[in-house]
PDB file of C-alpha atoms in Angstrom:
ATOM      1  CA  MET Y   1     -10.268  10.277  -4.072  1.00 56.00           C
ATOM      2  CA  LYS Y   2     -12.062   9.902  -0.545  1.00 65.00           C
ATOM      3  CA  ASP Y   3     -12.965   6.125  -1.486  1.00 69.00           C
ATOM      4  CA  VAL Y   4      -9.205   5.365  -2.261  1.00 61.00           C
ATOM      5  CA  PHE Y   5      -7.923   6.544   1.222  1.00 66.00           C
ATOM      6  CA  ALA Y   6     -10.709   4.919   2.822  1.00 70.00           C
ATOM      7  CA  LYS Y   7      -9.755   1.664   1.407  1.00 67.00           C
ATOM      8  CA  LEU Y   8      -5.973   2.339   1.806  1.00 63.00           C
ATOM      9  CA  GLY Y   9      -6.838   3.024   5.603  1.00 68.00           C
ATOM     10  CA  GLN Y  10      -8.541  -0.117   5.673  1.00 70.00           C
ATOM     11  CA  ASP Y  11      -5.872  -2.234   4.257  1.00 66.00           C
ATOM     12  CA  PHE Y  12      -3.184  -0.380   6.701  1.00 68.00           C
ATOM     13  CA  PHE Y  13      -5.450  -0.021   9.693  1.00 78.00           C
ATOM     14  CA  SER Y  14      -3.431  -2.097  12.012  1.00 77.00           C
ATOM     15  CA  THR Y  15      -0.190  -0.731  11.200  1.00 71.00           C
ATOM     16  CA  ILE Y  16      -1.490   2.871  11.578  1.00 75.00           C
ATOM     17  CA  LEU Y  17      -2.941   1.649  14.718  1.00 82.00           C
ATOM     18  CA  PHE Y  18       0.582   0.497  15.880  1.00 77.00           C
ATOM     19  CA  LEU Y  19       2.558   3.336  14.868  1.00 71.00           C
ATOM     20  CA  VAL Y  20       0.311   5.792  16.653  1.00 79.00           C
ATOM     21  CA  LEU Y  21       0.302   3.917  19.960  1.00 84.00           C
ATOM     22  CA  TYR Y  22       4.072   3.326  19.758  1.00 76.00           C
ATOM     23  CA  LEU Y  23       4.600   7.149  19.195  1.00 74.00           C
ATOM     24  CA  ILE Y  24       2.233   7.583  22.036  1.00 85.00           C
ATOM     25  CA  THR Y  25       3.306   5.255  24.558  1.00 85.00           C
ATOM     26  CA  GLY Y  26       6.746   3.966  23.492  1.00 76.00           C
ATOM     27  CA  ASP Y  27       5.847   0.702  24.475  1.00 81.00           C
ATOM     28  CA  VAL Y  28       6.383  -1.882  21.560  1.00 77.00           C
ATOM     29  CA  VAL Y  29       4.428  -4.744  23.325  1.00 84.00           C
ATOM     30  CA  LEU Y  30       1.313  -2.763  24.078  1.00 88.00           C
ATOM     31  CA  ALA Y  31       1.448  -1.321  20.438  1.00 82.00           C
ATOM     32  CA  THR Y  32       1.968  -4.943  18.908  1.00 84.00           C
ATOM     33  CA  CYS Y  33      -1.022  -6.555  20.950  1.00 90.00           C
ATOM     34  CA  VAL Y  34      -3.253  -3.857  20.055  1.00 91.00           C
ATOM     35  CA  ALA Y  35      -2.288  -3.886  16.379  1.00 85.00           C
ATOM     36  CA  ILE Y  36      -2.908  -7.621  16.278  1.00 89.00           C
ATOM     37  CA  ALA Y  37      -6.290  -7.108  18.126  1.00 93.00           C
ATOM     38  CA  GLY Y  38      -7.290  -4.609  15.766  1.00 90.00           C
ATOM     39  CA  ALA Y  39      -6.297  -6.654  12.667  1.00 87.00           C
ATOM     40  CA  VAL Y  40      -8.194  -9.555  13.870  1.00 91.00           C
ATOM     41  CA  ALA Y  41     -11.322  -7.686  14.902  1.00 92.00           C
ATOM     42  CA  GLN Y  42     -11.268  -5.626  11.491  1.00 87.00           C
ATOM     43  CA  PHE Y  43     -11.225  -9.264   9.857  1.00 88.00           C
ATOM     44  CA  ILE Y  44     -13.890 -10.606  11.953  1.00 92.00           C
ATOM     45  CA  ARG Y  45     -16.204  -7.653  11.487  1.00 90.00           C
ATOM     46  CA  ALA Y  46     -15.597  -7.920   7.677  1.00 87.00           C
ATOM     47  CA  ARG Y  47     -16.561 -11.415   7.691  1.00 88.00           C
ATOM     48  CA  ILE Y  48     -19.553 -10.878   9.696  1.00 93.00           C
ATOM     49  CA  LYS Y  49     -20.763  -8.198   7.298  1.00 91.00           C
ATOM     50  CA  GLY Y  50     -20.270 -10.612   4.534  1.00 90.00           C
ATOM     51  CA  GLN Y  51     -17.841  -8.221   2.750  1.00 84.00           C
ATOM     52  CA  LYS Y  52     -15.757  -9.741   0.086  1.00 80.00           C
ATOM     53  CA  LEU Y  53     -12.055 -10.111   1.286  1.00 75.00           C
ATOM     54  CA  ASP Y  54      -9.372 -10.070  -1.277  1.00 71.00           C
ATOM     55  CA  LEU Y  55      -5.766 -11.139  -1.058  1.00 73.00           C
ATOM     56  CA  MET Y  56      -4.513  -7.756   0.161  1.00 68.00           C
ATOM     57  CA  THR Y  57      -6.816  -8.108   3.163  1.00 73.00           C
ATOM     58  CA  TYR Y  58      -5.500 -11.772   4.205  1.00 80.00           C
ATOM     59  CA  ALA Y  59      -2.058 -10.735   3.605  1.00 76.00           C
ATOM     60  CA  SER Y  60      -2.284  -7.700   5.913  1.00 73.00           C
ATOM     61  CA  LEU Y  61      -3.780  -9.824   8.612  1.00 82.00           C
ATOM     62  CA  GLY Y  62      -1.144 -12.633   8.078  1.00 83.00           C
ATOM     63  CA  LEU Y  63       1.750  -9.975   8.378  1.00 76.00           C
ATOM     64  CA  VAL Y  64       0.321  -8.225  11.274  1.00 79.00           C
ATOM     65  CA  ILE Y  65       0.075 -11.703  13.186  1.00 86.00           C
ATOM     66  CA  VAL Y  66       3.323 -13.100  12.207  1.00 83.00           C
ATOM     67  CA  LEU Y  67       5.417 -10.035  12.295  1.00 77.00           C
ATOM     68  CA  GLY Y  68       3.649  -8.956  15.529  1.00 82.00           C
ATOM     69  CA  GLY Y  69       4.253 -12.393  17.191  1.00 85.00           C
ATOM     70  CA  ALA Y  70       7.967 -12.178  16.184  1.00 81.00           C
ATOM     71  CA  THR Y  71       8.242  -8.827  17.731  1.00 79.00           C
ATOM     72  CA  LEU Y  72       6.628 -10.206  21.032  1.00 85.00           C
ATOM     73  CA  LEU Y  73       8.817 -13.261  21.254  1.00 86.00           C
ATOM     74  CA  THR Y  74      12.287 -11.597  20.286  1.00 79.00           C
ATOM     75  CA  SER Y  75      12.313  -8.187  21.684  1.00 71.00           C
ATOM     76  CA  ASP Y  76      15.238  -7.762  19.635  1.00 63.00           C
ATOM     77  CA  PRO Y  77      15.673  -4.128  18.713  1.00 59.00           C
ATOM     78  CA  ARG Y  78      17.303  -5.064  15.388  1.00 63.00           C
ATOM     79  CA  PHE Y  79      14.230  -7.083  14.356  1.00 64.00           C
ATOM     80  CA  VAL Y  80      12.079  -4.517  15.266  1.00 63.00           C
ATOM     81  CA  LEU Y  81      14.182  -1.878  13.157  1.00 70.00           C
ATOM     82  CA  ALA Y  82      14.379  -4.218  10.070  1.00 74.00           C
ATOM     83  CA  LYS Y  83      10.624  -5.219  10.544  1.00 71.00           C
ATOM     84  CA  PRO Y  84       8.980  -2.674   8.117  1.00 78.00           C
ATOM     85  CA  SER Y  85      11.270  -4.332   5.305  1.00 86.00           C
ATOM     86  CA  ILE Y  86       9.648  -7.446   5.855  1.00 80.00           C
ATOM     87  CA  GLY Y  87       6.467  -5.861   5.220  1.00 79.00           C
ATOM     88  CA  HIS Y  88       7.637  -3.675   2.443  1.00 89.00           C
ATOM     89  CA  PHE Y  89       9.071  -7.008   0.636  1.00 92.00           C
ATOM     90  CA  ALA Y  90       5.715  -8.755   1.455  1.00 85.00           C
ATOM     91  CA  ILE Y  91       3.583  -6.140  -0.020  1.00 88.00           C
ATOM     92  CA  GLY Y  92       5.966  -5.864  -2.925  1.00 93.00           C
ATOM     93  CA  VAL Y  93       5.348  -9.460  -3.798  1.00 92.00           C
ATOM     94  CA  ILE Y  94       1.626  -8.867  -3.505  1.00 89.00           C
ATOM     95  CA  MET Y  95       1.771  -5.975  -5.760  1.00 92.00           C
ATOM     96  CA  LEU Y  96       3.413  -8.320  -8.491  1.00 93.00           C
ATOM     97  CA  ARG Y  97      -0.102  -9.493  -8.910  1.00 91.00           C
ATOM     98  CA  LYS Y  98      -1.605  -8.318 -12.290  1.00 90.00           C
ATOM     99  CA  GLY Y  99      -4.314  -6.066 -11.563  1.00 88.00           C
ATOM    100  CA  TRP Y 100      -4.046  -5.720  -8.010  1.00 90.00           C
ATOM    101  CA  MET Y 101      -4.338  -1.828  -8.260  1.00 91.00           C
ATOM    102  CA  LEU Y 102      -7.837  -2.044 -10.021  1.00 87.00           C
ATOM    103  CA  ARG Y 103      -9.707  -2.046  -6.771  1.00 83.00           C
ATOM    104  CA  TYR Y 104      -8.202   1.591  -6.119  1.00 87.00           C
ATOM    105  CA  LEU Y 105      -8.967   3.470  -9.139  1.00 91.00           C
ATOM    106  CA  PRO Y 106     -12.238   4.839 -10.705  1.00 92.00           C
ATOM    107  CA  PRO Y 107     -13.792   2.917 -13.468  1.00 91.00           C
ATOM    108  CA  ILE Y 108     -12.705   5.468 -15.910  1.00 93.00           C
ATOM    109  CA  VAL Y 109      -8.890   4.713 -15.294  1.00 94.00           C
ATOM    110  CA  SER Y 110      -9.185   1.111 -15.470  1.00 91.00           C
ATOM    111  CA  GLU Y 111     -11.181   0.995 -18.586  1.00 92.00           C
ATOM    112  CA  THR Y 112      -9.192   3.861 -20.517  1.00 94.00           C
ATOM    113  CA  ILE Y 113      -5.720   3.055 -19.539  1.00 94.00           C
ATOM    114  CA  PRO Y 114      -5.542  -0.779 -18.321  1.00 92.00           C
ATOM    115  CA  GLU Y 115      -2.113  -1.204 -19.740  1.00 93.00           C
ATOM    116  CA  TYR Y 116      -0.861   1.696 -17.606  1.00 95.00           C
ATOM    117  CA  VAL Y 117      -2.617   0.400 -14.709  1.00 94.00           C
ATOM    118  CA  THR Y 118      -0.795  -2.828 -14.929  1.00 93.00           C
ATOM    119  CA  MET Y 119       2.555  -1.148 -15.408  1.00 95.00           C
ATOM    120  CA  ALA Y 120       1.968   1.371 -12.397  1.00 96.00           C
ATOM    121  CA  GLY Y 121       1.323  -1.956 -10.288  1.00 95.00           C
ATOM    122  CA  TYR Y 122       4.603  -3.279 -11.153  1.00 97.00           C
ATOM    123  CA  ALA Y 123       6.382   0.152 -10.432  1.00 97.00           C
ATOM    124  CA  TRP Y 124       4.802   0.017  -7.025  1.00 97.00           C
ATOM    125  CA  ALA Y 125       6.379  -3.251  -6.427  1.00 97.00           C
ATOM    126  CA  ALA Y 126       9.575  -2.214  -7.558  1.00 97.00           C
ATOM    127  CA  LEU Y 127       9.021   0.859  -5.114  1.00 98.00           C
ATOM    128  CA  MET Y 128       8.194  -1.498  -2.075  1.00 96.00           C
ATOM    129  CA  PHE Y 129      11.429  -3.522  -2.696  1.00 97.00           C
ATOM    130  CA  ALA Y 130      13.603  -0.582  -2.948  1.00 97.00           C
ATOM    131  CA  LEU Y 131      12.144   0.914   0.225  1.00 97.00           C
ATOM    132  CA  GLY Y 132      12.607  -2.631   2.033  1.00 95.00           C
ATOM    133  CA  ALA Y 133      16.373  -2.814   0.871  1.00 96.00           C
ATOM    134  CA  GLY Y 134      16.768   0.687   2.281  1.00 96.00           C
ATOM    135  CA  THR Y 135      15.059  -0.112   5.570  1.00 92.00           C
ATOM    136  CA  ILE Y 136      17.738  -2.854   5.983  1.00 92.00           C
ATOM    137  CA  GLY Y 137      20.569  -0.654   5.169  1.00 92.00           C
ATOM    138  CA  VAL Y 138      19.642   1.772   7.431  1.00 92.00           C
ATOM    139  CA  ALA Y 139      18.555  -0.671  10.348  1.00 83.00           C
ATOM    140  CA  LEU Y 140      21.957  -2.295   9.936  1.00 82.00           C
ATOM    141  CA  SER Y 141      23.655   1.180  10.588  1.00 84.00           C
ATOM    142  CA  GLY Y 142      22.213   0.985  14.005  1.00 67.00           C
ATOM    143  CA  ASP Y 143      21.622   4.689  13.892  1.00 75.00           C
ATOM    144  CA  MET Y 144      18.298   5.340  15.810  1.00 69.00           C
ATOM    145  CA  LYS Y 145      17.931   8.947  14.714  1.00 79.00           C
ATOM    146  CA  LEU Y 146      18.733   7.809  10.967  1.00 87.00           C
ATOM    147  CA  TRP Y 147      16.322   4.798  11.270  1.00 80.00           C
ATOM    148  CA  THR Y 148      13.667   7.070  12.582  1.00 79.00           C
ATOM    149  CA  PHE Y 149      13.960   9.561   9.777  1.00 88.00           C
ATOM    150  CA  TYR Y 150      14.196   6.853   7.179  1.00 92.00           C
ATOM    151  CA  VAL Y 151      10.902   5.347   8.481  1.00 84.00           C
ATOM    152  CA  THR Y 152       8.883   8.446   9.273  1.00 83.00           C
ATOM    153  CA  VAL Y 153      10.097  10.501   6.326  1.00 91.00           C
ATOM    154  CA  VAL Y 154      11.469   8.697   3.653  1.00 95.00           C
ATOM    155  CA  LEU Y 155       9.158   5.652   3.347  1.00 92.00           C
ATOM    156  CA  ILE Y 156       6.093   7.981   3.826  1.00 90.00           C
ATOM    157  CA  GLY Y 157       7.317  10.711   1.468  1.00 94.00           C
ATOM    158  CA  ALA Y 158       8.341   8.311  -1.280  1.00 96.00           C
ATOM    159  CA  LYS Y 159       4.994   6.821  -1.262  1.00 95.00           C
ATOM    160  CA  VAL Y 160       3.008  10.216  -1.096  1.00 94.00           C
ATOM    161  CA  ALA Y 161       5.479  11.318  -4.131  1.00 96.00           C
ATOM    162  CA  ALA Y 162       4.786   7.985  -6.023  1.00 97.00           C
ATOM    163  CA  PHE Y 163       0.972   8.550  -5.552  1.00 95.00           C
ATOM    164  CA  ALA Y 164       0.864  12.197  -6.834  1.00 96.00           C
ATOM    165  CA  ILE Y 165       3.072  11.359  -9.671  1.00 97.00           C
ATOM    166  CA  GLN Y 166       1.005   8.582 -10.505  1.00 96.00           C
ATOM    167  CA  TYR Y 167      -2.217  10.765 -10.200  1.00 95.00           C
ATOM    168  CA  VAL Y 168      -0.895  13.240 -12.610  1.00 97.00           C
ATOM    169  CA  ILE Y 169       0.298  10.728 -15.289  1.00 96.00           C
ATOM    170  CA  PHE Y 170      -2.959   8.865 -14.988  1.00 96.00           C
ATOM    171  CA  ARG Y 171      -5.045  12.195 -15.489  1.00 96.00           C
ATOM    172  CA  VAL Y 172      -2.943  13.074 -18.562  1.00 97.00           C
ATOM    173  CA  LEU Y 173      -3.351   9.666 -19.966  1.00 96.00           C
ATOM    174  CA  VAL Y 174      -6.929   9.392 -19.654  1.00 96.00           C
ATOM    175  CA  THR Y 175      -7.422  12.828 -20.935  1.00 95.00           C
ATOM    176  CA  GLN Y 176      -5.481  12.239 -23.936  1.00 95.00           C
ATOM    177  CA  ARG Y 177      -7.084   8.918 -24.711  1.00 94.00           C
ATOM    178  CA  LEU Y 178     -10.429  10.341 -24.333  1.00 94.00           C
ATOM    179  CA  ARG Y 179      -9.862  13.251 -26.515  1.00 94.00           C
ATOM    180  CA  ALA Y 180      -8.503  10.942 -29.160  1.00 91.00           C
ATOM    181  CA  ALA Y 181     -11.401   8.648 -29.152  1.00 89.00           C
ATOM    182  CA  ALA Y 182     -13.693  11.881 -29.503  1.00 89.00           C
ATOM    183  CA  ALA Y 183     -11.661  12.986 -32.358  1.00 88.00           C
ATOM    184  CA  ALA Y 184     -11.503   9.791 -34.482  1.00 81.00           C
ATOM    185  CA  PRO Y 185     -14.024   9.364 -37.022  1.00 76.00           C
ATOM    186  CA  THR Y 186     -16.788   6.643 -36.511  1.00 67.00           C
ATOM    187  CA  SER Y 187     -17.413   3.800 -39.113  1.00 59.00           C
ATOM    188  CA  SER Y 188     -20.365   5.987 -40.495  1.00 58.00           C
ATOM    189  CA  GLN Y 189     -18.334   9.001 -40.948  1.00 57.00           C
ATOM    190  CA  ARG Y 190     -15.770   7.097 -43.075  1.00 55.00           C
ATOM    191  CA  TYR Y 191     -18.119   5.917 -45.798  1.00 52.00           C
TER     192      TYR Y 191
END
């Protein structure tokens, strides 16, 4: 479990950095510049250490640079409000890649219930698309209090709930499969 959170922390480091700095300072430009610099530094560090970089790492870096650059260029509050939806849509597209979730799961899960891991990956993609659409809807309302609630409570809460549900379902399915395999007669017992 600790390993999963460490990998997620690495993947979303710049986003977390942006959010913390923005909440502390209220300065979009400062938070954006530091988040971009953090993402680039993290990427360079991984390359120097010779770590294998997957699609999620490249996508995260690209999103930080493109969306951060657009934020710096436009300073348009509507863009800033809608920006999380672009990230959700992009991550949703990445999550449509079969097997993306395997990196985050212990071997017992990926080896025991691989078909459910694939389905869960697609469910996560659907969740990202739904949350992105919701973000646009709330951003168009122009209500800053509603947007802040949606981004800080609904977006995070939906992901935490989805993670908890997935954890329970995977645990039950793995247990059932292992029990069924233990109860099944071996080929030498059949004859």
